[in-house]
Short mmCIF file of C-alpha atoms in Angstrom, two decimals:
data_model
loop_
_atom_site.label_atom_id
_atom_site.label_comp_id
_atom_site.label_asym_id
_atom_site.label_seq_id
_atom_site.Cartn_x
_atom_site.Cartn_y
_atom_site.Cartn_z
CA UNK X 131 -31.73 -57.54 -22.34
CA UNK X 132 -34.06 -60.47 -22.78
CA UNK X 133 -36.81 -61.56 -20.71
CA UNK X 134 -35.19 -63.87 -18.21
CA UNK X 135 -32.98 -60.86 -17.03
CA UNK X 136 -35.29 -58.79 -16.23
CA UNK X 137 -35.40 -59.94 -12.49
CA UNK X 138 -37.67 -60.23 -9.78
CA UNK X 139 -38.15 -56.89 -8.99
CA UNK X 140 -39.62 -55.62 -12.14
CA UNK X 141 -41.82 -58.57 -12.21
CA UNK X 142 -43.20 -58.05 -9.02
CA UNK X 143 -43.85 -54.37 -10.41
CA UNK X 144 -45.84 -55.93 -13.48
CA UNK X 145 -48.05 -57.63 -11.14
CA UNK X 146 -48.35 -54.90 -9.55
CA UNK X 147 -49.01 -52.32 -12.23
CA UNK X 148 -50.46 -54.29 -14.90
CA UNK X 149 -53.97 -55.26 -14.13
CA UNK X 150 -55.30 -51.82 -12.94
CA UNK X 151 -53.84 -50.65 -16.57
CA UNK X 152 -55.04 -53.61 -18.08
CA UNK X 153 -58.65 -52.76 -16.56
CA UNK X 154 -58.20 -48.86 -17.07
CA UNK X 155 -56.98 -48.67 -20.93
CA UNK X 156 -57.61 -50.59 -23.74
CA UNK X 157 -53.93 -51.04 -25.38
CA UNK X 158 -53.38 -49.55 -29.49
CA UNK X 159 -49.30 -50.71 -30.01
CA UNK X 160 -47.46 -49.90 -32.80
CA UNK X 161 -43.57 -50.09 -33.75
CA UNK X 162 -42.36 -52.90 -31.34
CA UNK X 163 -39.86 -54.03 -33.92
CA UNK X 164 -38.11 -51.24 -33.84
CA UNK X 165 -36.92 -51.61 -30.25
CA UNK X 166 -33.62 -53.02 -29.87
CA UNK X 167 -33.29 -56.78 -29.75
CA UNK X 168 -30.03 -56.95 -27.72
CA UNK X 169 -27.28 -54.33 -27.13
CA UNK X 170 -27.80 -50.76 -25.46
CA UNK X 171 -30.00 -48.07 -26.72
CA UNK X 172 -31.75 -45.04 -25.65
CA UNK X 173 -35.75 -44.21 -26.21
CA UNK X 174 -36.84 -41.06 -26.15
CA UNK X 175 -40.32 -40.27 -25.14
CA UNK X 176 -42.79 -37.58 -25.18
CA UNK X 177 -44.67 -36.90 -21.55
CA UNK X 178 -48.44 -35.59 -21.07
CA UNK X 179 -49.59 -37.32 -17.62
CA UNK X 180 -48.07 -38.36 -14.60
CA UNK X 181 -49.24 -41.99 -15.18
CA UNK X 182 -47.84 -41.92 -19.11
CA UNK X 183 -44.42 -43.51 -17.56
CA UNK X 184 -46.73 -46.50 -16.62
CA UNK X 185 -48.43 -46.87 -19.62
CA UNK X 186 -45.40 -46.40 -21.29
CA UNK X 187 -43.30 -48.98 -19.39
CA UNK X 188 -45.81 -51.72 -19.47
CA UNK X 189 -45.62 -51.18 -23.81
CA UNK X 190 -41.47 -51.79 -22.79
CA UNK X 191 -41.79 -54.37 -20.92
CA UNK X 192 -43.81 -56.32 -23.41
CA UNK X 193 -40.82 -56.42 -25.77
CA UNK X 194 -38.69 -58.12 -23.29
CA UNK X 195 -36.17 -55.09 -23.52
CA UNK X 196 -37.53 -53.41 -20.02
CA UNK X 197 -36.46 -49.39 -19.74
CA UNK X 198 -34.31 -47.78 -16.64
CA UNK X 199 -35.92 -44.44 -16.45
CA UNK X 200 -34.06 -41.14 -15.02
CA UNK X 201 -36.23 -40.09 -11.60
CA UNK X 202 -36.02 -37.26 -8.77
CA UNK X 203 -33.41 -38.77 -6.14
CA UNK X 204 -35.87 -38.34 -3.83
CA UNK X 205 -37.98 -41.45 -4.92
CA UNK X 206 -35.25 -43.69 -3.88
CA UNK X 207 -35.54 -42.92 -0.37
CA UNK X 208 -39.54 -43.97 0.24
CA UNK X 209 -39.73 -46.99 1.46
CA UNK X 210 -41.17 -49.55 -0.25
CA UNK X 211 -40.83 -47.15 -3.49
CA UNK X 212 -37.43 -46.46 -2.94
CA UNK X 213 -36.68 -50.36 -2.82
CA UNK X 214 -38.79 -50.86 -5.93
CA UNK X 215 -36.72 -47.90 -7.67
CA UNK X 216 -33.95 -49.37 -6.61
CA UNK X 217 -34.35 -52.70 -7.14
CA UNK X 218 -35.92 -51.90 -11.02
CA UNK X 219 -32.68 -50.63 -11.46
CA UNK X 220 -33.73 -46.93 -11.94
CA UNK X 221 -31.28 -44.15 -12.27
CA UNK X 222 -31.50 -41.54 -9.84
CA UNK X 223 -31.23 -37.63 -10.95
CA UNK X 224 -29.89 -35.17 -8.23
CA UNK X 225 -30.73 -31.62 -9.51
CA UNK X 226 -28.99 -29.05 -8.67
CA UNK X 227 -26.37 -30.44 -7.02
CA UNK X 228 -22.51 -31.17 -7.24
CA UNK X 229 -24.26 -34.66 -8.60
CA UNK X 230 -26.58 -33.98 -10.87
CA UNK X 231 -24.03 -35.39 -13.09
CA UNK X 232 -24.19 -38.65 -11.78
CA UNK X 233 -27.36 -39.53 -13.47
CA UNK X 234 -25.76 -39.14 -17.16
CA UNK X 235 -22.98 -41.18 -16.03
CA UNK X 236 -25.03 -43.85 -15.09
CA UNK X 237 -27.63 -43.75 -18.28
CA UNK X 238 -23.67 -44.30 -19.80
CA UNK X 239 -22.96 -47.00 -18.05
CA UNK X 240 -26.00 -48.83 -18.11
CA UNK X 241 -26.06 -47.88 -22.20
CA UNK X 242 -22.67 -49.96 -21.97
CA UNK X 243 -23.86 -52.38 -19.98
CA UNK X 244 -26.54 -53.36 -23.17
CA UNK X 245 -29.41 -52.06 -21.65
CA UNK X 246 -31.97 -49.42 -22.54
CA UNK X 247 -32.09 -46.14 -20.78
CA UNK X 248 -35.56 -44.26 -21.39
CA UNK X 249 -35.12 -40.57 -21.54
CA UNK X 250 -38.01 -37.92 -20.89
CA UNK X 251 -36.37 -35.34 -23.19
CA UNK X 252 -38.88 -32.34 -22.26
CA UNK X 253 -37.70 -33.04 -18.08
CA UNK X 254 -41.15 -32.40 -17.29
CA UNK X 255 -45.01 -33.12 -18.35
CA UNK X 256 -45.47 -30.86 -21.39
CA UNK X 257 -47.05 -27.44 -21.03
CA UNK X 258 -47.78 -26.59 -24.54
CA UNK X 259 -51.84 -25.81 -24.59
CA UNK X 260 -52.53 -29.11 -26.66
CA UNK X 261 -50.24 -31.12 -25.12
CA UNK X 262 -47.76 -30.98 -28.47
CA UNK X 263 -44.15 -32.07 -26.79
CA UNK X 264 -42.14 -29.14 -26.34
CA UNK X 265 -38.84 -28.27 -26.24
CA UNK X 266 -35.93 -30.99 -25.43
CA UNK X 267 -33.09 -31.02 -22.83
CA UNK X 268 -29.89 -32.44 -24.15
CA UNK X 269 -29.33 -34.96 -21.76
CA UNK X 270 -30.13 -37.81 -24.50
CA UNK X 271 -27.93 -36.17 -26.96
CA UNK X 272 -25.38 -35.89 -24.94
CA UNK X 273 -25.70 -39.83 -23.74
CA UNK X 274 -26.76 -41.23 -27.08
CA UNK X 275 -23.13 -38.72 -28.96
CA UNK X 276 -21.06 -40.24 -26.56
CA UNK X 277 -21.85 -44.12 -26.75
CA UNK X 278 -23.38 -44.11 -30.34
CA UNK X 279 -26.26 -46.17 -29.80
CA UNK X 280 -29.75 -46.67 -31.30
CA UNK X 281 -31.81 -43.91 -30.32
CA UNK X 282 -35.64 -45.07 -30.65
CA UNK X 283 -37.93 -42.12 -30.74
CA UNK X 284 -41.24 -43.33 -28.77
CA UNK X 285 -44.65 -41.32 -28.64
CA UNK X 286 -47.49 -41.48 -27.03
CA UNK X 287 -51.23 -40.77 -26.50
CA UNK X 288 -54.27 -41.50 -23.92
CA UNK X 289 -52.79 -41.79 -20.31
CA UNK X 290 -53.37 -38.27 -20.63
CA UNK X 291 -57.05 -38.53 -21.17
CA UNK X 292 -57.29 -40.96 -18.29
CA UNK X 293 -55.04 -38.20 -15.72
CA UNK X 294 -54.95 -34.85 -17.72
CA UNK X 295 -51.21 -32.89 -17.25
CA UNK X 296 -51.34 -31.79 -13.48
CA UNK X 297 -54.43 -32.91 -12.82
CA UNK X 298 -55.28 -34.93 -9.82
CA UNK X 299 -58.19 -36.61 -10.34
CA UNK X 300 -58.95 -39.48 -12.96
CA UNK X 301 -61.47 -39.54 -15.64
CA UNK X 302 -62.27 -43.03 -15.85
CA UNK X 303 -65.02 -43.60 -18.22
CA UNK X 304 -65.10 -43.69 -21.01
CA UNK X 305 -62.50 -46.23 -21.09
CA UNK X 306 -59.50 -44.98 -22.53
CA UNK X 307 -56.98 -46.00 -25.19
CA UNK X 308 -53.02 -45.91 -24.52
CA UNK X 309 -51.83 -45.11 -28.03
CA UNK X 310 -47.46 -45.95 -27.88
CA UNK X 311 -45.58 -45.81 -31.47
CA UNK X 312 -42.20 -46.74 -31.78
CA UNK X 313 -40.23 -45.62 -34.50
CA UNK X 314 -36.94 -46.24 -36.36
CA UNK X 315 -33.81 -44.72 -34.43
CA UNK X 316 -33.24 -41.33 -34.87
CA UNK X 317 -30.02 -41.00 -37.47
CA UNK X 318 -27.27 -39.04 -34.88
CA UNK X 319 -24.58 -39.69 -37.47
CA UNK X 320 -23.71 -36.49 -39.09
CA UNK X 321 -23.25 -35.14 -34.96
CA UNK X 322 -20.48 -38.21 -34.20
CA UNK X 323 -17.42 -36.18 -35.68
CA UNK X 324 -18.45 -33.19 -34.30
CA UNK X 325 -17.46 -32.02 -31.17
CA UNK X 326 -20.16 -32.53 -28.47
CA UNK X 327 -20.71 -27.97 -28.06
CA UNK X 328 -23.60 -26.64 -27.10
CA UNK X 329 -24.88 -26.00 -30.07
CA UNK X 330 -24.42 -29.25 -31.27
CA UNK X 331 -26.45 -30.79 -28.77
CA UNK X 332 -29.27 -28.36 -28.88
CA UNK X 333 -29.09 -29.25 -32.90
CA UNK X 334 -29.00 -33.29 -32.52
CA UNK X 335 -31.96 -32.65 -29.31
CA UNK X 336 -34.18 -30.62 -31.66
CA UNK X 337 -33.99 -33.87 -34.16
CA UNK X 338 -34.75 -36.38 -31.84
CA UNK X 339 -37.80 -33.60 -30.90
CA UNK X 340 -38.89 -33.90 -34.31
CA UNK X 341 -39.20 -37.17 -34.40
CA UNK X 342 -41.19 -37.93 -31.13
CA UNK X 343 -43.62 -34.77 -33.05
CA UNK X 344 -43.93 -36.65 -35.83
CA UNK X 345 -44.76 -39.93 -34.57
CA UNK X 346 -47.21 -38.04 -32.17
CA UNK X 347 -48.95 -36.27 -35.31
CA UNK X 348 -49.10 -40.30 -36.82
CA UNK X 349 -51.44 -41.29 -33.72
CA UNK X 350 -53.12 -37.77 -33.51
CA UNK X 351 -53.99 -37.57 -37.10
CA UNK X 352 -52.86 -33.52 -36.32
CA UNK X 353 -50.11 -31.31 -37.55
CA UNK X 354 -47.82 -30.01 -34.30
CA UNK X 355 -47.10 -26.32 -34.17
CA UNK X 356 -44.29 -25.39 -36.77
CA UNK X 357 -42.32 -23.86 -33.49
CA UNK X 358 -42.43 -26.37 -30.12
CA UNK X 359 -43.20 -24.50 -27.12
CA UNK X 360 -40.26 -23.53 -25.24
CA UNK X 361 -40.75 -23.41 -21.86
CA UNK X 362 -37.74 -21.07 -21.21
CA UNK X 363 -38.59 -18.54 -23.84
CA UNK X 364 -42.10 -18.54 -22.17
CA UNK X 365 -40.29 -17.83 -18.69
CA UNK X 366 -38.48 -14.31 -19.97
CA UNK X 367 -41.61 -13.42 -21.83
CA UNK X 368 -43.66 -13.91 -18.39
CA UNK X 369 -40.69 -12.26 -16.78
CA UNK X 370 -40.95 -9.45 -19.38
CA UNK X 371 -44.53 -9.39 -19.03
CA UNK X 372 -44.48 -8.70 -15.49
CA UNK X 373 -41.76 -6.47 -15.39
CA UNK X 374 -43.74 -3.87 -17.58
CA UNK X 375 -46.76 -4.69 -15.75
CA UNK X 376 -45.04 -3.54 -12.68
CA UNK X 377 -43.49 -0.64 -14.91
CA UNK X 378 -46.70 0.24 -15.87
CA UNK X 379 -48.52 0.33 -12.16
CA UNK X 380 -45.23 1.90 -10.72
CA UNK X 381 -46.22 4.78 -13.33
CA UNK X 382 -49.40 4.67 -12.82
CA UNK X 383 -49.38 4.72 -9.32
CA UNK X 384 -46.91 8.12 -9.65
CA UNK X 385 -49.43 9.87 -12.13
CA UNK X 386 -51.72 9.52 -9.16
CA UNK X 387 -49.77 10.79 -6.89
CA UNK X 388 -48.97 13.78 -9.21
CA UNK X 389 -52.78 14.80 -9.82
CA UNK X 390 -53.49 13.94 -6.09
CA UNK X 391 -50.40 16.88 -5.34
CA UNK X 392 -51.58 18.63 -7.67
CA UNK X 393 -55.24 18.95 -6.45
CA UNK X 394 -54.26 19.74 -3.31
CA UNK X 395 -51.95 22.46 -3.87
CA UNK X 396 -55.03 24.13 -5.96
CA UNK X 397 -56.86 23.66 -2.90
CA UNK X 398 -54.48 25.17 -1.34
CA UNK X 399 -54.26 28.08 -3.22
CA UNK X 400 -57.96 28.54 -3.59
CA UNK X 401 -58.12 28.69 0.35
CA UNK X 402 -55.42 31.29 0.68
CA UNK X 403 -57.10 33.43 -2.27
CA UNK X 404 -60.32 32.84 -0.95
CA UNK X 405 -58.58 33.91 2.54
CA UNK X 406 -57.02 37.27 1.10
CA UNK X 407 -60.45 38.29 -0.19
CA UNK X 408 -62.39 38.05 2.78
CA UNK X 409 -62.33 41.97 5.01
CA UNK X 410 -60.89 41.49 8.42
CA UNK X 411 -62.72 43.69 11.21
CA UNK X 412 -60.31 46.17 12.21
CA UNK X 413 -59.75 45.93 16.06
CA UNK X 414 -60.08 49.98 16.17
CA UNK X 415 -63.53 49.59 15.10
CA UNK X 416 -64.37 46.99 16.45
CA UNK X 417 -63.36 49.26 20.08
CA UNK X 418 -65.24 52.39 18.61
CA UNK X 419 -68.11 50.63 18.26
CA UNK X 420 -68.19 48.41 21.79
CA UNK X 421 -67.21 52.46 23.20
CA UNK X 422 -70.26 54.44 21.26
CA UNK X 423 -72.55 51.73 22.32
#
C-alpha cells in the first residue's frame, strides 16, 4: 500500500500520535527494507507495554506500508476511538463468541486485498519476568498458511521502559529509546503442503516465535531463555499449586481436628477417673451422724 492510500484517517492519527512520541522517545530503526514494498504480508510482533503498538505503528507508518492491527471489539464502539478504529481500518476480534472467527477472516481478506495485517502473536503483553516474548497463538500461522504471504518478524524494545507491562504510570525521564528491528520473512515453506493440523500450526507459530526472540536478543545484546514462557503451562502449574495447597490445609486443618478430639476425650477420661476415685459420703452416715449429734 503506498503512501497516498493510506487515507485521511490514519493521517489525522499521525498528527495525533506522533509528536508526543516524537517528544517522549528518541527513535533507533533498523530493517525497514525488509517490509513489503507492495502486495499483502503479515508482521509479527513481540508486545511488552501497552503503548508498544504506538511506537510500533509510527516505525510502520514511516515505510509507507501502514499496519491493520487485530483489537478487542469493544474499541470500535467508543466514540471518537471507535471511529478512529474504524476509520484506520482496524480489524475487530470478538472473543469468545460465535465470531471470534471473523477477525481471521478479515486479516484474510485484507492480506488479499495487498495490505499488511500486524499480528500480536503472544495475544497479550508478555508475562515472562524479563519481558522475553513468550509463547505464540496460531492465529498468524494459520493466516500467513492459508494466503502464503511474506511474514516479517518485527521486535521491539523501550516503550516498555517508558510504560512498564501493566503498569500505569509513565517513567518519563530519562528519555527513552524505541528500539524496532525488522527482519527478513520468516521461511513458512516446508508448512504449505502440509495440512493446516494443530500441530502444524503450533510448529510453523513456534518459528515465527523464534524469530521475533532472535531479533529481540539483536537489540538486547541478551540470550532469551532456551524454553519461552508459556503462559498456559504456568496456569495448570498455578492450578496444581493451589490445588495441593488446599490439599495440604484441608489435611492440615483435619490433623487439628484429630489432636483437638483427641485431647478432649483424654480430658474426658481423666475427669471420669479422677471422678471414680474420689469417696462419696454415704447418705447412712451422713444420717447417723446428723442423729448422734
Amino acid at each position: 500500500m503506498s503512501r497516498r492510500r493510506i487515507g485521511f484517517w490514519y493521517r489525522l492519527a499521525a498528527v495525533i500520535a506522533k509528536p508526543p512520541l516524537v517528544v517522549l522517545i528518541k527513535r533507533d530503526w533498523r530493517g525497514m527494507e525488509h517490509i513489503p514494498a507492495d502486495g499483502g504480508f503479515i508482521t509479527a510482533v513481540n508486545h511488552n507495554s501497552h503503548i508498544d503498538p504506538f511506537a510500533y505503528a509510527h516505525f510502520q507508518y514511516n515505510t509507507g506500508r501502514v499496519p491493520r492491527f487485530l483489537a478487542k471489539s469493544g474499541l470500535f464502539n467508543k466514540g471518537f476511538v471507535g471511529a478512529m478504529m474504524r476509520g484506520t481500518g482496524q480489524i475487530p476480534v470478538y472473543r469468545e463468541t460465535t465470531d471470534a472467527l471473523s477477525a481471521f477472516r478479515a486479516a484474510i481478506d485484507a492480506v488479499d486485498r495487498g495490505e499488511c495485517v500486524a499480528f500480536y502473536p503472544e495475544g497479550t503483553i508478555t508475562r515472562d519476568p524479563d519481558q522475553w516474548p513468550m509463547t505464540g497463538k496460531t492465529g498468524a500461522a494459520r493466516v500467513a498458511l492459508q494466503t502464503k504471504c511474506p511474514v516479517i518478524p518485527v521486535a521491539q524494545w523501550g516503550a516498555n521502559e517508558l510504560l512498564p507491562p501493566y503498569a500505569k504510570k509513565l517513567h518519563v525521564l530519562p528519555r527513552k529509546t524505541s528500539h524496532v528491528l525488522a527482519g527478513p520473512p520468516v521461511d513458512l515453506s516446508p508448512f504449505y503442503d502440509k495440512e493446516m493440523s494443530p500441530d502444524v500450526l503450533k510448529e510453523a507459530t513456534e518459528v515465527i516465535m523464534a524469530a521475533i526472540t532472535g531479533l529481540l536478543e539483536d537489540i538486547r545484546g541478551a540470550k532469551a531463555p532456551d524454553t519461552p514462557y508459556d503462559p498456559r503451562q504456568e496456569r495448570i502449574e498455578q492450578r496444581r499449586r493451589t490445588a495441593e495447597q488446599t490439599r495440604q490445609a484441608q489435611a492440615h486443618a483435619k490433623a487439628e481436628r484429630e489432636k483437638a478430639d483427641e485431647a478432649k476425650a483424654a480430658e474426658n477420661e481423666a475427669l471420669e477417673a479422677n471422678a471414680e476415685q474420689t469417696p462419696a459420703t454415704p447418705a447412712k452416715a451422713v444420717q447417723e451422724e446428723g442423729q448422734g449429734a
